[in-house]
mmCIF file of C-alpha atoms in Angstrom:
data_model
loop_
_atom_site.group_PDB
_atom_site.id
_atom_site.type_symbol
_atom_site.label_atom_id
_atom_site.label_comp_id
_atom_site.label_asym_id
_atom_site.label_seq_id
_atom_site.Cartn_x
_atom_site.Cartn_y
_atom_site.Cartn_z
ATOM 1 C CA MET A 23 74.533 98.769 80.891
ATOM 2 C CA LYS A 24 73.829 97.330 76.965
ATOM 3 C CA GLN A 25 75.377 101.100 76.038
ATOM 4 C CA PHE A 26 79.005 99.809 78.480
ATOM 5 C CA ALA A 27 79.298 97.217 77.538
ATOM 6 C CA THR A 28 79.832 98.208 73.571
ATOM 7 C CA LEU A 29 81.903 101.008 75.188
ATOM 8 C CA ILE A 30 84.041 98.737 76.376
ATOM 9 C CA LEU A 31 84.666 95.942 72.966
ATOM 10 C CA CYS A 32 85.039 99.319 71.140
ATOM 11 C CA LEU A 33 87.787 100.142 73.207
ATOM 12 C CA HIS A 34 89.773 96.585 73.282
ATOM 13 C CA THR A 35 90.129 96.874 68.796
ATOM 14 C CA PHE A 36 92.675 99.697 69.962
ATOM 15 C CA LEU A 37 94.380 99.111 73.059
ATOM 16 C CA LEU A 38 96.442 96.791 71.034
ATOM 17 C CA TYR A 39 97.665 100.313 69.576
ATOM 18 C CA SER A 40 97.513 103.170 72.042
ATOM 19 C CA GLN A 41 97.398 103.245 76.074
ATOM 20 C CA ASN A 42 95.482 106.679 77.373
ATOM 21 C CA ASP A 43 92.534 105.622 78.660
ATOM 22 C CA ARG A 44 90.769 105.826 81.578
ATOM 23 C CA PHE A 45 88.259 102.762 83.688
ATOM 24 C CA ILE A 46 85.841 104.433 86.664
ATOM 25 C CA TYR A 47 85.268 102.157 89.105
ATOM 26 C CA GLU A 48 82.534 102.298 92.198
ATOM 27 C CA ILE A 49 83.093 101.598 95.278
ATOM 28 C CA LYS A 50 81.028 100.531 98.278
ATOM 29 C CA PHE A 51 83.524 99.661 101.333
ATOM 30 C CA LYS A 52 82.231 100.275 105.085
ATOM 31 C CA LYS A 53 84.862 102.415 106.746
ATOM 32 C CA ASP A 54 83.380 101.379 110.129
ATOM 33 C CA SER A 55 83.505 97.469 111.157
ATOM 34 C CA THR A 56 80.877 97.862 113.808
ATOM 35 C CA THR A 57 77.913 99.760 111.732
ATOM 36 C CA TYR A 58 76.292 98.826 108.808
ATOM 37 C CA GLU A 59 76.461 102.141 107.223
ATOM 38 C CA ILE A 60 78.042 101.288 103.550
ATOM 39 C CA THR A 61 80.423 104.936 101.139
ATOM 40 C CA LYS A 62 79.875 105.333 97.956
ATOM 41 C CA GLU A 63 82.738 106.774 95.897
ATOM 42 C CA ASN A 64 83.930 106.947 92.384
ATOM 43 C CA TYR A 65 87.235 106.312 91.251
ATOM 44 C CA ASN A 66 89.104 106.891 88.131
ATOM 45 C CA LEU A 67 92.081 104.486 86.648
ATOM 46 C CA ASP A 68 93.787 105.951 84.378
ATOM 47 C CA ILE A 69 96.656 103.643 82.418
ATOM 48 C CA THR A 70 98.840 105.514 79.339
ATOM 49 C CA GLN A 71 101.349 104.715 77.801
ATOM 50 C CA ASP A 72 103.538 105.805 80.993
ATOM 51 C CA ASP A 73 101.646 105.834 83.733
ATOM 52 C CA ILE A 74 99.208 103.888 85.849
ATOM 53 C CA ASN A 75 97.095 106.735 88.273
ATOM 54 C CA TYR A 76 94.588 105.695 90.832
ATOM 55 C CA TYR A 77 92.947 108.522 92.049
ATOM 56 C CA ASN A 78 89.263 109.578 93.408
ATOM 57 C CA ARG A 79 86.833 110.710 90.400
ATOM 58 C CA LEU A 80 86.622 114.205 93.022
ATOM 59 C CA TYR A 81 89.495 115.221 91.642
ATOM 60 C CA TYR A 82 89.378 115.106 88.359
ATOM 61 C CA ILE A 83 86.125 117.061 88.850
ATOM 62 C CA ASN A 84 88.068 119.818 90.336
ATOM 63 C CA ASP A 85 90.829 119.234 87.264
ATOM 64 C CA SER A 86 87.752 120.416 84.959
ATOM 65 C CA ILE A 87 86.703 123.300 86.695
ATOM 66 C CA PHE A 88 89.681 124.444 87.042
ATOM 67 C CA ALA A 89 90.163 124.201 83.232
ATOM 68 C CA ASN A 90 87.310 126.597 82.745
ATOM 69 C CA VAL A 91 87.581 129.162 85.729
ATOM 70 C CA LYS A 92 91.030 128.406 87.602
ATOM 71 C CA LYS A 93 89.778 128.113 90.309
ATOM 72 C CA TYR A 94 89.946 125.357 92.849
ATOM 73 C CA GLY A 95 87.581 123.277 94.931
ATOM 74 C CA PHE A 96 84.008 122.850 95.340
ATOM 75 C CA GLU A 97 80.710 121.915 97.021
ATOM 76 C CA GLY A 98 81.943 118.274 97.977
ATOM 77 C CA PHE A 99 85.739 118.262 96.976
ATOM 78 C CA LYS A 100 88.110 116.425 99.648
ATOM 79 C CA LEU A 101 91.656 115.133 99.955
ATOM 80 C CA THR A 102 92.073 111.300 99.928
ATOM 81 C CA SER A 103 94.460 109.153 100.024
ATOM 82 C CA PHE A 104 95.394 108.408 95.603
ATOM 83 C CA LEU A 105 98.157 106.239 93.885
ATOM 84 C CA SER A 106 100.478 106.656 90.905
ATOM 85 C CA LYS A 107 102.771 104.074 89.298
ATOM 86 C CA GLU A 108 105.676 104.786 86.057
ATOM 87 C CA VAL A 109 104.517 101.727 84.255
ATOM 88 C CA LYS A 110 108.588 101.407 83.838
ATOM 89 C CA LYS A 111 109.063 100.956 88.161
ATOM 90 C CA PRO A 112 107.969 98.515 90.330
ATOM 91 C CA PHE A 113 106.353 100.017 93.019
ATOM 92 C CA TYR A 114 103.801 102.371 93.337
ATOM 93 C CA GLU A 115 103.822 105.359 94.850
ATOM 94 C CA CYS A 116 101.311 105.511 97.845
ATOM 95 C CA TYR A 117 100.080 109.038 98.210
ATOM 96 C CA GLU A 118 98.357 109.121 101.923
ATOM 97 C CA TYR A 119 96.344 111.805 103.312
ATOM 98 C CA ILE A 120 95.962 111.208 106.800
ATOM 99 C CA GLY A 121 94.088 114.007 107.957
ATOM 100 C CA ASP A 122 96.798 116.251 108.614
ATOM 101 C CA VAL A 123 98.311 119.879 105.943
ATOM 102 C CA ASN A 124 100.307 117.334 104.608
ATOM 103 C CA PHE A 125 100.439 113.973 102.189
ATOM 104 C CA TYR A 126 102.944 111.568 102.566
ATOM 105 C CA LYS A 127 104.411 109.618 100.104
ATOM 106 C CA ILE A 128 105.825 106.031 100.407
ATOM 107 C CA ASP A 129 106.622 103.534 97.935
ATOM 108 C CA ASP A 130 105.304 100.037 97.782
ATOM 109 C CA SER A 131 105.888 96.611 95.746
ATOM 110 C CA GLU A 132 103.402 94.971 94.869
ATOM 111 C CA THR A 133 103.359 90.880 93.528
ATOM 112 C CA PHE A 134 99.894 88.911 93.973
ATOM 113 C CA ASN A 135 99.857 85.657 94.153
ATOM 114 C CA TRP A 136 96.926 84.830 92.460
ATOM 115 C CA LYS A 137 94.820 81.008 91.843
ATOM 116 C CA ILE A 138 93.259 81.776 88.764
ATOM 117 C CA SER A 139 90.114 79.006 88.486
ATOM 118 C CA ASP A 140 88.250 77.627 85.833
ATOM 119 C CA SER A 141 84.703 79.250 87.005
ATOM 120 C CA ILE A 142 83.352 81.942 83.996
ATOM 121 C CA LYS A 143 80.226 83.933 83.585
ATOM 122 C CA THR A 144 79.657 87.213 81.667
ATOM 123 C CA ILE A 145 79.051 90.537 83.577
ATOM 124 C CA ASN A 146 77.696 93.524 80.921
ATOM 125 C CA GLU A 147 78.517 91.401 78.376
ATOM 126 C CA LEU A 148 82.396 90.593 78.831
ATOM 127 C CA LYS A 149 83.724 86.979 79.588
ATOM 128 C CA VAL A 150 85.439 87.108 82.795
ATOM 129 C CA GLN A 151 86.899 84.363 85.289
ATOM 130 C CA ARG A 152 87.760 84.251 88.396
ATOM 131 C CA ALA A 153 90.475 84.654 90.904
ATOM 132 C CA GLU A 154 91.372 84.456 94.382
ATOM 133 C CA THR A 155 94.049 86.011 96.146
ATOM 134 C CA ASN A 156 94.934 87.122 99.879
ATOM 135 C CA PHE A 157 95.910 90.735 100.527
ATOM 136 C CA GLY A 158 96.254 93.248 103.166
ATOM 137 C CA GLY A 159 94.376 91.264 105.872
ATOM 138 C CA ARG A 160 92.029 90.165 102.957
ATOM 139 C CA LYS A 161 91.060 86.596 101.171
ATOM 140 C CA TRP A 162 89.719 88.299 98.008
ATOM 141 C CA ILE A 163 87.771 87.276 95.080
ATOM 142 C CA ALA A 164 87.965 88.855 91.449
ATOM 143 C CA TRP A 165 86.639 88.576 87.942
ATOM 144 C CA PHE A 166 88.699 89.697 85.513
ATOM 145 C CA THR A 167 88.076 89.327 81.299
ATOM 146 C CA GLN A 168 90.920 89.197 78.524
ATOM 147 C CA GLU A 169 88.782 91.270 76.623
ATOM 148 C CA ILE A 170 90.997 94.084 77.705
ATOM 149 C CA PRO A 171 94.458 92.690 78.117
ATOM 150 C CA LEU A 172 95.237 94.893 80.751
ATOM 151 C CA SER A 173 97.006 93.382 83.864
ATOM 152 C CA TYR A 174 95.390 95.908 86.170
ATOM 153 C CA GLY A 175 92.227 96.745 88.562
ATOM 154 C CA PRO A 176 91.539 99.090 90.927
ATOM 155 C CA TYR A 177 93.881 100.245 93.568
ATOM 156 C CA LYS A 178 96.765 98.254 93.902
ATOM 157 C CA PHE A 179 95.849 94.969 92.060
ATOM 158 C CA ASN A 180 97.407 93.861 89.497
ATOM 159 C CA GLY A 181 99.357 90.465 87.776
ATOM 160 C CA LEU A 182 96.282 89.419 86.274
ATOM 161 C CA PRO A 183 95.588 88.336 82.622
ATOM 162 C CA GLY A 184 93.252 90.834 81.739
ATOM 163 C CA LEU A 185 91.862 94.235 84.021
ATOM 164 C CA ILE A 186 89.685 93.597 86.858
ATOM 165 C CA ILE A 187 85.668 94.537 86.667
ATOM 166 C CA GLU A 188 84.834 93.132 89.579
ATOM 167 C CA ILE A 189 86.300 92.723 92.895
ATOM 168 C CA TYR A 190 85.467 92.310 96.269
ATOM 169 C CA ASP A 191 87.105 90.797 99.519
ATOM 170 C CA THR A 192 85.064 87.473 101.314
ATOM 171 C CA GLN A 193 83.414 89.659 104.055
ATOM 172 C CA LYS A 194 81.737 92.514 101.388
ATOM 173 C CA ASP A 195 83.229 95.093 103.300
ATOM 174 C CA TYR A 196 84.843 96.345 100.017
ATOM 175 C CA ILE A 197 83.164 95.791 96.759
ATOM 176 C CA PHE A 198 84.816 97.587 93.108
ATOM 177 C CA LYS A 199 83.012 97.528 90.246
ATOM 178 C CA LEU A 200 83.822 98.880 86.912
ATOM 179 C CA ILE A 201 81.042 101.146 85.502
ATOM 180 C CA LYS A 202 82.396 102.706 82.775
ATOM 181 C CA SER A 203 85.733 103.554 80.217
ATOM 182 C CA GLU A 204 86.181 106.597 78.109
ATOM 183 C CA LYS A 205 89.215 107.716 76.247
ATOM 184 C CA ILE A 206 92.232 110.258 78.169
ATOM 185 C CA PRO A 207 91.860 113.808 76.165
ATOM 186 C CA GLN A 208 94.975 113.564 74.891
ATOM 187 C CA ASP A 209 95.146 118.186 76.194
ATOM 188 C CA TYR A 210 94.046 116.557 79.523
ATOM 189 C CA GLN A 211 96.239 117.856 82.280
ATOM 190 C CA SER A 212 96.132 116.034 86.096
ATOM 191 C CA TYR A 213 96.449 120.243 88.306
ATOM 192 C CA THR A 214 95.268 118.382 91.196
ATOM 193 C CA LEU A 215 97.065 115.139 91.399
ATOM 194 C CA ASP A 216 101.300 117.273 90.135
ATOM 195 C CA GLY A 217 100.472 119.633 92.826
ATOM 196 C CA PHE A 218 99.621 117.045 95.682
ATOM 197 C CA LYS A 219 102.270 114.661 94.319
ATOM 198 C CA SER A 220 105.359 118.161 94.671
ATOM 199 C CA ARG A 221 103.976 118.597 97.569
ATOM 200 C CA ALA A 222 104.311 115.576 99.153
ATOM 201 C CA ILE A 223 106.185 113.621 102.309
ATOM 202 C CA LYS A 224 108.800 110.828 101.503
ATOM 203 C CA THR A 225 107.953 108.500 104.641
ATOM 204 C CA ASN A 226 107.559 104.646 105.495
ATOM 205 C CA TYR A 227 104.242 103.193 107.219
ATOM 206 C CA LYS A 228 105.961 102.609 110.394
ATOM 207 C CA LYS A 229 106.663 106.892 110.242
ATOM 208 C CA LEU A 230 102.741 107.385 108.970
ATOM 209 C CA ASN A 231 101.230 105.751 111.682
ATOM 210 C CA ASN A 232 103.133 107.623 114.419
ATOM 211 C CA LEU A 233 101.667 110.606 112.641
ATOM 212 C CA LYS A 234 98.413 109.165 113.073
ATOM 213 C CA LEU A 235 98.372 108.703 116.480
ATOM 214 C CA GLU A 236 99.599 111.881 116.907
ATOM 215 C CA LEU A 237 97.153 113.346 114.693
ATOM 216 C CA TYR A 238 94.719 111.552 117.133
ATOM 217 C CA GLN A 239 96.511 112.846 120.647
ATOM 218 C CA SER A 240 95.686 116.618 119.049
ATOM 219 C CA PRO A 241 93.429 116.032 115.878
ATOM 220 C CA PHE A 242 93.891 120.159 115.184
ATOM 221 C CA LYS A 243 97.435 120.847 116.552
ATOM 222 C CA TYR A 244 98.108 122.272 112.599
ATOM 223 C CA ILE A 245 95.468 125.125 113.594
ATOM 224 C CA LEU A 246 96.310 125.495 117.211
ATOM 225 C CA ASN A 247 99.996 125.672 116.840
ATOM 226 C CA GLY A 248 99.755 128.207 113.936
ATOM 227 C CA LYS A 249 100.958 126.338 111.066
ATOM 228 C CA LEU A 250 97.525 126.342 109.750
ATOM 229 C CA SER A 251 95.188 129.593 110.280
ATOM 230 C CA ILE A 252 91.279 130.724 109.777
ATOM 231 C CA PRO A 253 90.981 133.804 108.806
ATOM 232 C CA GLU A 254 89.608 136.422 111.089
ATOM 233 C CA GLY A 255 85.354 135.649 111.479
ATOM 234 C CA LYS A 256 85.766 132.733 109.726
ATOM 235 C CA LYS A 257 84.906 129.082 110.884
ATOM 236 C CA LEU A 258 85.908 125.365 110.164
ATOM 237 C CA GLN A 259 83.787 122.772 108.067
ATOM 238 C CA LEU A 260 85.251 119.379 109.012
ATOM 239 C CA GLU A 261 84.608 116.569 106.239
ATOM 240 C CA ASP A 262 81.585 115.545 107.840
ATOM 241 C CA GLY A 263 79.911 118.836 107.560
ATOM 242 C CA THR A 264 80.659 119.955 111.430
ATOM 243 C CA ILE A 265 81.030 123.420 112.018
ATOM 244 C CA LEU A 266 83.366 124.754 114.502
ATOM 245 C CA THR A 267 84.960 128.429 115.627
ATOM 246 C CA LYS A 268 88.513 128.719 116.692
ATOM 247 C CA GLU A 269 87.830 128.587 120.456
ATOM 248 C CA GLN A 270 85.485 125.792 120.016
ATOM 249 C CA LEU A 271 88.736 123.448 118.186
ATOM 250 C CA LYS A 272 89.382 122.020 122.293
ATOM 251 C CA PRO A 273 86.389 120.988 123.260
ATOM 252 C CA ALA A 274 85.903 119.247 120.066
ATOM 253 C CA GLU A 275 88.877 117.541 120.106
ATOM 254 C CA LYS A 276 87.106 114.490 121.843
ATOM 255 C CA SER A 277 84.767 113.920 119.111
ATOM 256 C CA GLU A 278 87.521 114.362 116.446
ATOM 257 C CA ARG A 279 89.344 111.100 117.635
ATOM 258 C CA MET A 280 86.473 109.362 118.046
ATOM 259 C CA LYS A 281 85.415 109.781 114.556
ATOM 260 C CA ILE A 282 89.272 108.724 113.792
ATOM 261 C CA ARG A 283 88.904 105.496 115.446
ATOM 262 C CA SER A 284 85.889 104.572 113.782
ATOM 263 C CA PHE A 285 87.540 104.550 110.538
ATOM 264 C CA ASN A 286 89.064 101.370 111.704
ATOM 265 C CA ASN A 287 88.722 99.014 108.240
ATOM 266 C CA PRO A 288 90.756 100.177 105.990
ATOM 267 C CA ILE A 289 91.404 98.585 102.191
ATOM 268 C CA GLU A 290 94.226 96.782 103.997
ATOM 269 C CA LEU A 291 93.427 96.135 106.596
ATOM 270 C CA ASP A 292 96.702 94.383 108.285
ATOM 271 C CA LYS A 293 97.922 98.570 108.593
ATOM 272 C CA ALA A 294 95.093 99.416 110.352
ATOM 273 C CA ALA A 295 96.752 101.487 113.444
ATOM 274 C CA ILE A 296 95.813 100.837 116.739
ATOM 275 C CA TYR A 297 94.585 103.799 118.837
ATOM 276 C CA PRO A 298 95.147 103.680 122.046
ATOM 277 C CA LYS A 299 91.915 103.798 124.031
#
């Protein structure tokens, strides 16, 4: 832990001169509010002079593999939503993946009304201060440090006078903790994100919700209608590891709908899709 703190403190000495830094957050969250099952993932927050990107670290691993062997994909890789923001623009570009063949892009401006308290403590030898806000149908507690004067944090959280080191909702359904920082190499290329950005379909939350409902009604519609194909002799592996042949897709729709319904606890709870029973 001391090594982590030293890295952060050393980083501060040149943040004022150049922003080209990656902050890695561990996220523990509950997909299904009716269970006690916790999912844990790591996300990168990349901050440069031009833009901010927040994405699953699996994408970074995918880029590293491609840079070395010119091949995409590895066991355990999956598609997830991510965020991007140009520093000079007031809105985030939200790239949403809902489980079909496309990424969908939504421009979303978030202004947080933070209530900063006098409460101070230390996290990994960093002096942090408490702040509270309401966002996405939840109340959030954040701990930020002015020792790293960057007004960002994980996901869309921003606007505090220092980097967010830890943030969680009061129900502890989502807990974000900064676990590491590193410099972004000058030659780093974000092959994966750039590829998905270029093909994303622009939409809005109302249309996206309708697409989620369509996908719920027919979870494998892109394969069944021929827009996606399963090569002869091959099978489809779902995110949970389930393997299906094309002939098994239609009978499996009911169980897939149950899986979709179980993701009832997104970060922005007020944007959760309401599926028919």
